[in-house]
Coordinates of C-alpha atoms and ligand atoms in Angstrom, one line a residue:
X1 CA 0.0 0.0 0.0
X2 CA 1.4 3.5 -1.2
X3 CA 0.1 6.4 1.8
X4 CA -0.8 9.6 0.9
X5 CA 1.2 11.9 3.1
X6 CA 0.2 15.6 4.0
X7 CA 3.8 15.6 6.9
X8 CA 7.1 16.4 5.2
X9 CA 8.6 15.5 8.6
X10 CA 6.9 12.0 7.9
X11 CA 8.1 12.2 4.4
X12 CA 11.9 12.9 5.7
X13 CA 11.4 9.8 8.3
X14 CA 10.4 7.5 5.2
X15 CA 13.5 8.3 2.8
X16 CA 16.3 8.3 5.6
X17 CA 14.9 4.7 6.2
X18 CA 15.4 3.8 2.5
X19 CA 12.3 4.0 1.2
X20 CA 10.7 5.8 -2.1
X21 CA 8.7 8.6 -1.7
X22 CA 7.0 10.5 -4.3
X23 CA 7.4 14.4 -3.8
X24 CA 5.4 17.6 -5.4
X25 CA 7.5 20.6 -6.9
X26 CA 6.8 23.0 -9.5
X27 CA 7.5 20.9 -12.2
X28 CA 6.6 17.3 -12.1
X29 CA 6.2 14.9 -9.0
X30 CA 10.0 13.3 -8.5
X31 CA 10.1 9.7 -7.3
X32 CA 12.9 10.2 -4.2
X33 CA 15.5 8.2 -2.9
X34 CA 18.2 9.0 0.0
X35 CA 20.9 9.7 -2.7
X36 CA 23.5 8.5 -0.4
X37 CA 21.9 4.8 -0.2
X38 CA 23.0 2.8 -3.0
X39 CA 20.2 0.2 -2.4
X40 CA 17.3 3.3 -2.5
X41 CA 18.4 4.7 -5.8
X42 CA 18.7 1.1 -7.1
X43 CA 14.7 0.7 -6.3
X44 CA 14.1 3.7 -8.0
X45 CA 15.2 2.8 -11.2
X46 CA 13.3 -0.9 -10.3
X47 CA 9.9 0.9 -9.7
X48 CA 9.9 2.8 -12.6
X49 CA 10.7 0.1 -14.4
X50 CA 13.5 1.1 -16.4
X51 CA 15.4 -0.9 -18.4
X52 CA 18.5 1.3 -18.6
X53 CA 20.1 4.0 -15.9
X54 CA 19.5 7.4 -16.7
X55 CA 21.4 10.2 -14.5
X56 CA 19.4 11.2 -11.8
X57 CA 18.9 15.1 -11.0
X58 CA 20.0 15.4 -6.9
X59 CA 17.3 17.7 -4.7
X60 CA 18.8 20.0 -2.2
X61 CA 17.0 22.7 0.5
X62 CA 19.5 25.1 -0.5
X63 CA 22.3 26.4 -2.5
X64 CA 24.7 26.4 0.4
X65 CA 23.5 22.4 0.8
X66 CA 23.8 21.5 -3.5
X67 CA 27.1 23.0 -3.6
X68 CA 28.9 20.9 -0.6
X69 CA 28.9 18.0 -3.4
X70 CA 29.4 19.9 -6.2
X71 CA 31.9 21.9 -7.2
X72 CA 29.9 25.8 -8.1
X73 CA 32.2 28.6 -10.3
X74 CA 30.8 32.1 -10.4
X75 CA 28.2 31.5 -13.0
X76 CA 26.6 28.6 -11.3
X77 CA 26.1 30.7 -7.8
X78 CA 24.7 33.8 -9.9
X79 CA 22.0 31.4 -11.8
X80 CA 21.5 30.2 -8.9
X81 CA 21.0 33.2 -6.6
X82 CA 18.3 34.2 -9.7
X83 CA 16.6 30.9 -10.5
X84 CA 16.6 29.0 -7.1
X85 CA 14.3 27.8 -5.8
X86 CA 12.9 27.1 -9.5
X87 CA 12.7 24.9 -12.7
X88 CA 16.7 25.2 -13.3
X89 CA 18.6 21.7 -13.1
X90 CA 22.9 22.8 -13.2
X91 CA 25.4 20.0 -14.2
X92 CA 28.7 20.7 -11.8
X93 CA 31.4 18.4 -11.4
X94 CA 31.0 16.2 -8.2
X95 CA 33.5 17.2 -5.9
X96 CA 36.3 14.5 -4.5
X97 CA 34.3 14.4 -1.1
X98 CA 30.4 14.0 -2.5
X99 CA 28.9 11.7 -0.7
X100 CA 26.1 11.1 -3.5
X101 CA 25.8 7.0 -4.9
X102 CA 27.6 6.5 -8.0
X103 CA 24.3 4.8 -9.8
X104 CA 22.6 8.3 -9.3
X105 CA 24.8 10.0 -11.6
X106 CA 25.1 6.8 -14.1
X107 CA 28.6 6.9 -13.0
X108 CA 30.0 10.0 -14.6
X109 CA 32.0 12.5 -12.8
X110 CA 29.1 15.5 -12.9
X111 CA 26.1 15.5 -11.0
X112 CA 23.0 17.2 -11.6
X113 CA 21.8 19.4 -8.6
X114 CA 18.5 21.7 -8.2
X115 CA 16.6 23.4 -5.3
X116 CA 12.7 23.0 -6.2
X117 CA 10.0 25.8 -5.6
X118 CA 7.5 23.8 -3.8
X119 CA 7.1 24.5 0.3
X120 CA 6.5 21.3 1.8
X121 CA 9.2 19.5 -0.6
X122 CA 12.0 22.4 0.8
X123 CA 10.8 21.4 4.3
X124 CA 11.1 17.4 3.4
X125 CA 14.5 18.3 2.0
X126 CA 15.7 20.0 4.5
X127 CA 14.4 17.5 7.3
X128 CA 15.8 14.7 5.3
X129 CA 18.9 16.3 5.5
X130 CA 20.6 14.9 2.5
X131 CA 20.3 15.1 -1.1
X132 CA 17.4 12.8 -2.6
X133 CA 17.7 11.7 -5.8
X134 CA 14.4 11.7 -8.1
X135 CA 13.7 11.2 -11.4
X136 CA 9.7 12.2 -13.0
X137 CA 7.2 9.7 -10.6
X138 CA 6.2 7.8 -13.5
X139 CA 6.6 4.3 -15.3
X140 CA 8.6 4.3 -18.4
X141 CA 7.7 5.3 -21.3
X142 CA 4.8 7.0 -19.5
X143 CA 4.0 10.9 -19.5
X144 CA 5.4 12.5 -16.1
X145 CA 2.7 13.1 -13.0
X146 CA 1.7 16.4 -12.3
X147 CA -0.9 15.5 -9.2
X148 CA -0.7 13.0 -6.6
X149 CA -3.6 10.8 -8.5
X150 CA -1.5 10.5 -11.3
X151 CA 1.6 9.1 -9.2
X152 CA -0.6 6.7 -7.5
X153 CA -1.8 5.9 -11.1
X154 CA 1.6 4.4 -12.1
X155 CA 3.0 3.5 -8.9
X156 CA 0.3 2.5 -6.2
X157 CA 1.8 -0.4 -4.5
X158 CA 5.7 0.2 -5.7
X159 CA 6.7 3.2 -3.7
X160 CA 5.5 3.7 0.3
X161 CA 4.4 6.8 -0.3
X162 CA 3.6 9.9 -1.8
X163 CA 3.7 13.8 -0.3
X164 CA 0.6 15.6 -1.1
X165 CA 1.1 18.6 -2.7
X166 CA -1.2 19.6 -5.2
X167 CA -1.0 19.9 -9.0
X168 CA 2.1 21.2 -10.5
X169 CA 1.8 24.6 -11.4
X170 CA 4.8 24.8 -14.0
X171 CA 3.7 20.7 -15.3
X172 CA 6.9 20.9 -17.8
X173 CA 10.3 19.3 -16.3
X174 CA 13.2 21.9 -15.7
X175 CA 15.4 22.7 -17.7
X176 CA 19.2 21.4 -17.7
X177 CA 22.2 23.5 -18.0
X178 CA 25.5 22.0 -18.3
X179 CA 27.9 24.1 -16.6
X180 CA 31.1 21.7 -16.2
X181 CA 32.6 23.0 -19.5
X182 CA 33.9 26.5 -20.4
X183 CA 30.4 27.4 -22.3
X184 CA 27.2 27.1 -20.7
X185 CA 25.2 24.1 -22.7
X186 CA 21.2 23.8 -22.6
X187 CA 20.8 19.9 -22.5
X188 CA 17.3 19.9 -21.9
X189 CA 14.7 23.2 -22.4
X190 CA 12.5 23.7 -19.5
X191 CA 10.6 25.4 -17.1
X192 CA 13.2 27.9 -17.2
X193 CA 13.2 30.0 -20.8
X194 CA 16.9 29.6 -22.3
X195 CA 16.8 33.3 -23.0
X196 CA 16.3 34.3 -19.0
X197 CA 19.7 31.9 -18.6
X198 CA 21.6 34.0 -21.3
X199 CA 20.7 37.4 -19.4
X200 CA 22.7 35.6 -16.8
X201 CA 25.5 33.9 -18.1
X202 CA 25.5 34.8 -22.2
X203 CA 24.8 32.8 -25.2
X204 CA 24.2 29.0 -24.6
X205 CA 25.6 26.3 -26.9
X206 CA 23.7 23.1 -27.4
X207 CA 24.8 20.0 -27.4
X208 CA 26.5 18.0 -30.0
X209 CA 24.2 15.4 -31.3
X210 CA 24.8 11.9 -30.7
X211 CA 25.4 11.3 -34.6
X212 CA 27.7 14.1 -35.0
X213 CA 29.9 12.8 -32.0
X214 CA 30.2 9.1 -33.4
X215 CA 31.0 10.4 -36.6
X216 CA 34.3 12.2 -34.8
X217 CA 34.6 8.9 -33.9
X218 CA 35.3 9.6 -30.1
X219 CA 32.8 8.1 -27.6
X220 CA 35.0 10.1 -25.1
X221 CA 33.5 13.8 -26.4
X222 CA 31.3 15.5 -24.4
X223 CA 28.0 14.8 -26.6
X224 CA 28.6 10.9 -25.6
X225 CA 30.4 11.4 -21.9
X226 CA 27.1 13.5 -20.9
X227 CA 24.9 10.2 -20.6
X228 CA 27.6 7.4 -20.6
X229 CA 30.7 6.1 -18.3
X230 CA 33.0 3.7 -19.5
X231 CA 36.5 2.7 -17.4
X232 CA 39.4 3.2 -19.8
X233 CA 40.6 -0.3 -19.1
X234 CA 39.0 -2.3 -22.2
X235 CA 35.7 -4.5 -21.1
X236 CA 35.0 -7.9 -22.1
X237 CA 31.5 -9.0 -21.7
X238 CA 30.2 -12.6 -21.1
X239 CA 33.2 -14.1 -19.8
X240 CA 33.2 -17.4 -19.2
X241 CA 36.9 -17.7 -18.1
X242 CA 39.4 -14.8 -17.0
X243 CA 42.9 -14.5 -17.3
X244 CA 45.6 -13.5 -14.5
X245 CA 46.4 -10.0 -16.6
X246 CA 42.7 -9.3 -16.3
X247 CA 40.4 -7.5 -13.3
X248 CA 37.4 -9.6 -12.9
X249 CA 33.5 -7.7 -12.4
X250 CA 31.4 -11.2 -10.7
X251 CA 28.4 -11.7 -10.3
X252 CA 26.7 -14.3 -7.9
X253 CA 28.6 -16.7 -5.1
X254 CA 30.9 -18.8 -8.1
X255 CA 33.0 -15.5 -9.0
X256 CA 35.5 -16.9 -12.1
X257 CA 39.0 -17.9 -10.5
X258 CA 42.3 -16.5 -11.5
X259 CA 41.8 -13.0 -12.0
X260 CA 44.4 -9.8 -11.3
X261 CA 41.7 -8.2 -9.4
X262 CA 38.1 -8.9 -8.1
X263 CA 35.1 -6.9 -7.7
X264 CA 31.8 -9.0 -6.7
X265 CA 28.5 -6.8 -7.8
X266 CA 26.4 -9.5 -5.8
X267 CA 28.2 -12.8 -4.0
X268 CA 24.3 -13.3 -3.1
X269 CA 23.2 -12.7 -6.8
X270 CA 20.7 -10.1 -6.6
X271 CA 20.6 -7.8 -9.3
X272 CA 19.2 -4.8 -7.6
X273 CA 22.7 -5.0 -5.5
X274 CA 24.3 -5.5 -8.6
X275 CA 22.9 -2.3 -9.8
X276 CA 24.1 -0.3 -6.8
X277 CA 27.5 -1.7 -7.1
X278 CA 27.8 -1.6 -11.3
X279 CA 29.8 2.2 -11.5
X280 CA 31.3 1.9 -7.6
X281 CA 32.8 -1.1 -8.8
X282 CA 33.9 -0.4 -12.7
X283 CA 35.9 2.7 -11.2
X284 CA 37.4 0.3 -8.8
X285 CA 38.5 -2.2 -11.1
X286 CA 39.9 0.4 -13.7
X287 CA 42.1 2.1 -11.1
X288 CA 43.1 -1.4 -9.4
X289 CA 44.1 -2.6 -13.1
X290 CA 46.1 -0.4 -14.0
X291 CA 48.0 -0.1 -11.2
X292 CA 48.7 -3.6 -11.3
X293 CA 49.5 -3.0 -14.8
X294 CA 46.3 -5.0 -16.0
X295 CA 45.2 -5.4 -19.9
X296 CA 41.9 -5.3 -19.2
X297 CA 37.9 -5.9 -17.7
X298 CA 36.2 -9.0 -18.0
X299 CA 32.4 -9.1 -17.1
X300 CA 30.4 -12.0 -16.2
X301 CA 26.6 -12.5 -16.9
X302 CA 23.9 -10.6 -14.9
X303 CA 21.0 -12.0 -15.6
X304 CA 18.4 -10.2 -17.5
X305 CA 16.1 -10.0 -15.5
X306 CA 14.6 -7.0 -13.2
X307 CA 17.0 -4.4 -13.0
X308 CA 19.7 -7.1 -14.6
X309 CA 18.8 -5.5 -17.8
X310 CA 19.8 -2.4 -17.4
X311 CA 22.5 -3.5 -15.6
X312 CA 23.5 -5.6 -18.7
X313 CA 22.5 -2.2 -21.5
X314 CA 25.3 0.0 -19.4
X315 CA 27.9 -2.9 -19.5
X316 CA 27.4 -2.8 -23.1
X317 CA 27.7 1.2 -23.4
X318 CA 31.0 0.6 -21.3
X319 CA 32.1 -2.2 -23.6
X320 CA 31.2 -0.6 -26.9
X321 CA 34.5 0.0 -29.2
X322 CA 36.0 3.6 -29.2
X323 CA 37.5 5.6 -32.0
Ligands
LIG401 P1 14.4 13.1 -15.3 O1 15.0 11.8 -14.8 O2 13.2 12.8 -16.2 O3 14.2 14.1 -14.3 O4 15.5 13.7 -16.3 C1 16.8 14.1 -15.8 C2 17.5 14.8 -16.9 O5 18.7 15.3 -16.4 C3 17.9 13.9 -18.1 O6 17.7 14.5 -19.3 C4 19.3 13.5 -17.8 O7 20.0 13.1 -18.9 C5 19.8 14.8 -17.2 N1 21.0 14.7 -16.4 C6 21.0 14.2 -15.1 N2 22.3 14.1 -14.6 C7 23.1 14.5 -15.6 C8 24.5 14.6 -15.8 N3 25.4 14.3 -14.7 N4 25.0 15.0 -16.9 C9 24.1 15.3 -18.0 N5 22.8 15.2 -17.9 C10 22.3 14.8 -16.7
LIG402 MG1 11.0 11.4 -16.9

């Protein structure tokens, strides 16, 4: 049973625990998860039933509170000294000490960070007391909620609960600017005009398409690296044997024998710790290998099933061939 919640203290007490709540802001209703808790933003992505990991935009009270995991130069303070709280989503590079679960950012190095314009969500933030990740409330592949009927609509029974808060007043998502480069990018138009973000910080660029990047050949510029990690250690997928010059990614409690270097996802073989384990332990196993002077990564199977396969569809992305 999903409750309907009109407490954000009860809200804050539900997500420190672990659990998904559903939360109101000017945009869409988020689906929220304790971004610290690897296991939380694993059910997330279970719940909506997505079959691959999407980065997840972070929720913060305040500024000051966004920017003590991510690194903020001058123009992302001014935009957000104008736009917070408000429909504005800013990419910033995660800084050395953020505490926020690789999975949530789909492993890259940036983090998406915004302070929504909705009352009781500010006080759930800032009683939860740590970022909370949250993607649009909805299935995938379905349109994002902007009412608390519409949540329940898609996700009675998968998430505890819901915050009460009304119909969305803005009903698009926000918009998302990516500041980690020397020019200010629009990934994503918004709630937030792009011409309001120019009077700020001058004229945007837009991103380079996915086409135009393969065809440059590098899956390492920034049109690819915005939605997509890969170790630089080559990956090897399916392996049914390792070799000693190779760091080993297991899965389940018969990890291959032999390897350089071992990182289980799940001794137990469950796929949802897989999940929260995928980018914690590809980073791991890319710095370990080449320390020890490794050739490369070799992956065993996850299964397919549940959040398997989107465990399985960012292996791949990892694995594809680079120019
Ligand atoms: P949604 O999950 O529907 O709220 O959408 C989140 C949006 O933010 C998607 O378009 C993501 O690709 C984008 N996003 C989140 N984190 C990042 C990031 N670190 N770098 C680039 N885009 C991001
Ligand atoms: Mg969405």
């Amino acid at each position: 049973m999903t409750r309907l919640l009109d407490d954000p203290a009860e809200a804050a007490a539900l997500l420190r625990d672990g659990a998904l709540v559903a939360f109101p802001s000017e945009t869409v209703y988020g689906l929220g998860a304790d971004a610290w808790n690897g296991a939380a933003v694993a059910a997330v992505f279970a719940a909506k039933g997505r079959p691959h990991f999407n980065p997840l935009i972070c929720h913060f009270a305040s500024a000051d509170s966004a920017f003590a995991e991510v690194v903020a130069d001058a123009r992302a303070q001014a935009l957000a000294e104008r736009f917070w709280p408000g429909p504005l989503t800013l990419v910033l590079p995660r800084r050395p000490e953020c505490r926020v679960n690789l999975l949530a950012g789909a492993g890259l190095d940036t983090l998406a960070v915004r302070v929504p314009a909705h009352p009781r969500t500010l006080a759930m933030l800032g009683l939860a007391g740590r970022p909370i990740a949250g993607p649009s409330a909805n299935r995938s592949g379905q349109v994002s909620p902007t009412s608390a009927a519409h949540v329940l609509a898609g996700l009675e029974g998968r998430i505890a609960a819901v915050l009460e808060g009304g119909d969305c007043p803005v009903g698009v998502e926000s918009t998302v600017l990516d500041l980690t480069g020397p020019g200010a990018v629009l990934l994503r138009p918004g709630g937030v005009p792009a011409a309001a973000i120019e009077a700020v910080v001058g004229r945007l660029g837009r991103p380079v398409p996915l086409a135009a990047a393969a065809a440059t050949q590098s899956l390492r510029s920034p049109g690819m690296m915005l939605s997509h990690y890969a170790p630089d250690l080559p990956l090897r997928l399916a392996a049914q044997a390792v070799r000693a010059d190779e760091a080993l990614l297991a899965f389940g409690p018969r990890p291959l024998p032999g390897a350089g270097a071992l990182w289980n996802l799940s001794p137990a073989g469950d796929v949802a710790e897989a999940a929260a384990r995928l980018f914690a332990g590809l980073r791991w196993l890319d710095a370990a290998g080449r320390r020890l002077g490794l050739r490369g990564i070799a992956a065993m199977d996850v299964p397919a099933e549940g959040l398997g396969e989107a465990v399985q569809d960012r292996l791949l992305r990892a694995a594809a061939p680079r120019g």
